Short mmCIF file of C-alpha atoms in Angstrom, two decimals:
data_model
loop_
_atom_site.label_atom_id
_atom_site.label_comp_id
_atom_site.label_asym_id
_atom_site.label_seq_id
_atom_site.Cartn_x
_atom_site.Cartn_y
_atom_site.Cartn_z
CA UNK A 1 -15.53 34.78 145.00
CA UNK A 2 -17.22 38.71 143.22
CA UNK A 3 -19.35 35.86 140.97
CA UNK A 4 -21.13 34.53 144.22
CA UNK A 5 -22.17 37.46 146.03
CA UNK A 6 -23.26 38.51 142.55
CA UNK A 7 -25.30 34.88 142.58
CA UNK A 8 -26.54 35.71 146.05
CA UNK A 9 -28.18 39.30 145.22
CA UNK A 10 -29.91 38.30 142.53
CA UNK A 11 -31.11 34.77 144.82
CA UNK A 12 -31.64 37.05 147.24
CA UNK A 13 -34.31 39.07 144.60
CA UNK A 14 -36.06 36.61 143.27
CA UNK A 15 -36.73 35.25 147.32
CA UNK A 16 -38.56 38.93 147.33
CA UNK A 17 -40.01 38.24 143.82
CA UNK A 18 -41.88 35.32 144.96
CA UNK A 19 -43.14 36.64 148.05
CA UNK A 20 -43.80 39.62 145.54
CA UNK A 21 -45.76 37.59 143.31
CA UNK A 22 -48.00 35.96 146.54
CA UNK A 23 -49.26 38.79 147.28
CA UNK A 24 -52.50 41.10 145.86
CA UNK A 25 -52.07 44.53 144.35
CA UNK A 26 -53.91 45.79 147.82
CA UNK A 27 -51.95 43.80 149.93
CA UNK A 28 -48.85 45.03 148.07
CA UNK A 29 -49.88 48.41 148.28
CA UNK A 30 -51.06 48.44 151.59
CA UNK A 31 -49.35 50.39 154.13
CA UNK A 32 -49.87 48.72 157.34
CA UNK A 33 -49.75 50.89 160.66
CA UNK A 34 -46.29 51.64 162.41
CA UNK A 35 -44.89 52.52 159.07
CA UNK A 36 -44.48 54.75 156.24
CA UNK A 37 -43.99 52.70 153.05
CA UNK A 38 -44.81 49.28 151.48
CA UNK A 39 -44.08 46.12 150.40
CA UNK A 40 -44.05 47.27 146.72
CA UNK A 41 -41.89 50.65 148.35
CA UNK A 42 -39.41 48.23 149.16
CA UNK A 43 -38.69 46.30 146.17
CA UNK A 44 -38.37 48.87 144.06
CA UNK A 45 -36.08 50.86 146.70
CA UNK A 46 -33.63 47.98 146.05
CA UNK A 47 -33.91 48.02 142.67
CA UNK A 48 -33.42 51.84 142.02
CA UNK A 49 -30.83 51.96 145.75
CA UNK A 50 -28.09 49.73 143.72
CA UNK A 51 -27.27 51.32 140.46
CA UNK A 52 -27.10 55.11 142.78
CA UNK A 53 -25.15 53.86 144.53
CA UNK A 54 -23.46 51.62 141.48
CA UNK A 55 -22.90 53.88 139.10
CA UNK A 56 -23.95 57.97 140.79
CA UNK A 57 -22.18 57.68 144.83
CA UNK A 58 -19.02 56.66 142.27
CA UNK A 59 -18.60 58.86 140.09
CA UNK A 60 -19.56 56.81 137.16
CA UNK A 61 -21.75 58.57 135.66
CA UNK A 62 -22.68 61.92 136.67
CA UNK A 63 -26.79 62.00 137.07
CA UNK A 64 -29.95 59.20 138.93
CA UNK A 65 -31.00 60.09 135.19
CA UNK A 66 -29.85 56.50 133.92
CA UNK A 67 -32.12 54.94 136.80
CA UNK A 68 -36.08 54.38 135.94
CA UNK A 69 -38.73 55.03 138.86
CA UNK A 70 -35.75 57.29 141.05
CA UNK A 71 -37.77 59.37 142.22
CA UNK A 72 -40.86 57.55 143.46
CA UNK A 73 -38.18 55.21 145.38
CA UNK A 74 -34.46 56.93 146.35
CA UNK A 75 -34.37 57.12 149.86
CA UNK A 76 -36.20 59.16 151.38
CA UNK A 77 -39.42 59.34 148.73
CA UNK A 78 -42.78 57.01 150.26
CA UNK A 79 -45.28 55.95 148.33
CA UNK A 80 -47.54 58.10 146.42
CA UNK A 81 -49.66 55.90 144.44
CA UNK A 82 -50.99 52.72 143.42
CA UNK A 83 -48.17 50.31 141.62
CA UNK A 84 -50.53 48.94 139.33
CA UNK A 85 -49.23 45.86 137.38
CA UNK A 86 -47.01 46.89 134.42
CA UNK A 87 -44.95 48.40 137.29
CA UNK A 88 -44.99 45.64 138.86
CA UNK A 89 -43.75 43.17 136.25
CA UNK A 90 -41.47 46.24 135.01
CA UNK A 91 -39.59 46.12 138.34
CA UNK A 92 -38.98 42.73 138.51
CA UNK A 93 -36.87 42.27 135.12
CA UNK A 94 -34.71 45.31 136.28
CA UNK A 95 -34.80 43.54 140.14
CA UNK A 96 -32.42 40.94 137.81
CA UNK A 97 -31.17 43.06 134.94
CA UNK A 98 -29.28 45.82 136.12
CA UNK A 99 -27.25 42.99 138.57
CA UNK A 100 -26.45 41.15 134.91
CA UNK A 101 -25.57 44.53 133.64
CA UNK A 102 -23.37 45.56 137.18
CA UNK A 103 -21.68 42.39 136.65
CA UNK A 104 -21.09 42.69 133.74
CA UNK A 105 -19.20 46.38 133.60
CA UNK A 106 -17.95 44.67 137.22
CA UNK A 107 -15.80 41.80 134.98
CA UNK A 108 -15.38 44.75 132.21
CA UNK A 109 -13.09 46.59 135.01
CA UNK A 110 -16.15 49.86 134.83
CA UNK A 111 -15.26 50.85 138.76
CA UNK A 112 -11.46 50.06 138.45
CA UNK A 113 -11.55 54.27 139.71
CA UNK A 114 -14.07 54.90 141.93
CA UNK A 115 -15.25 57.67 143.67
CA UNK A 116 -14.97 56.30 147.65
CA UNK A 117 -18.14 57.47 149.58
CA UNK A 118 -19.86 58.25 153.13
CA UNK A 119 -23.32 55.75 152.72
CA UNK A 120 -25.74 58.08 154.80
CA UNK A 121 -27.46 54.84 157.01
CA UNK A 122 -24.41 53.73 157.87
CA UNK A 123 -21.46 56.39 157.62
CA UNK A 124 -19.13 53.40 156.77
CA UNK A 125 -17.03 54.94 154.08
CA UNK A 126 -16.85 52.49 151.35
CA UNK A 127 -13.73 52.64 149.29
CA UNK A 128 -13.88 49.25 147.01
CA UNK A 129 -16.92 48.02 144.38
CA UNK A 130 -16.29 45.30 146.40
CA UNK A 131 -17.26 46.42 149.39
CA UNK A 132 -19.84 48.67 147.90
CA UNK A 133 -22.20 45.01 147.04
CA UNK A 134 -21.53 43.70 150.10
CA UNK A 135 -23.35 46.38 152.16
CA UNK A 136 -26.44 45.90 149.17
CA UNK A 137 -26.43 42.67 149.98
CA UNK A 138 -27.30 44.21 152.94
CA UNK A 139 -29.26 46.53 151.62
CA UNK A 140 -31.32 44.84 150.16
CA UNK A 141 -32.27 41.61 152.76
CA UNK A 142 -32.16 44.62 155.80
CA UNK A 143 -36.05 45.53 152.68
CA UNK A 144 -36.15 41.77 152.17
CA UNK A 145 -36.80 41.88 155.92
CA UNK A 146 -39.58 45.16 156.39
CA UNK A 147 -41.24 42.45 153.85
CA UNK A 148 -41.63 40.13 154.73
CA UNK A 149 -42.63 42.01 158.33
CA UNK A 150 -45.27 43.91 156.57
CA UNK A 151 -46.38 41.23 155.04
CA UNK A 152 -47.47 39.04 158.11
CA UNK A 153 -49.23 42.38 160.01
CA UNK A 154 -51.86 43.15 156.22
CA UNK A 155 -52.21 38.88 156.52
CA UNK A 156 -52.93 38.63 160.28
CA UNK A 157 -55.62 42.00 159.72
CA UNK A 158 -58.12 39.75 157.86
#
């Protein structure tokens, strides 16, 4: 069962990466009217949120020091700089590699003893890594949906 969850997360992130690949740097960095973030921020946000939730909020890691770009894309942030091609390529790689690492850690039993926590966004109590991964699917796809809407606004404003 969990193998299919990890596959779905990876497949949806690949779809998000394809959306990103179809846009210029200007389009990725543009904050459309009605939004306080942009497409690349939504992509970066899913990249940092999953390890933040799965390793830090569960008590596996003491802090977010191991999570690259966490300060730029964590909850409560918004774009403060133009993302360049190098960072974009790095984020696309991390979008997949972090899930492969997470899957290996899951298979190796790293999350058997996690601290339950309540999500800030939904107020739901997460008791198991399986519940957390189901939440990750929804979270990733919420931000993918925002990016699709932002792309539509950007393309229609030209």
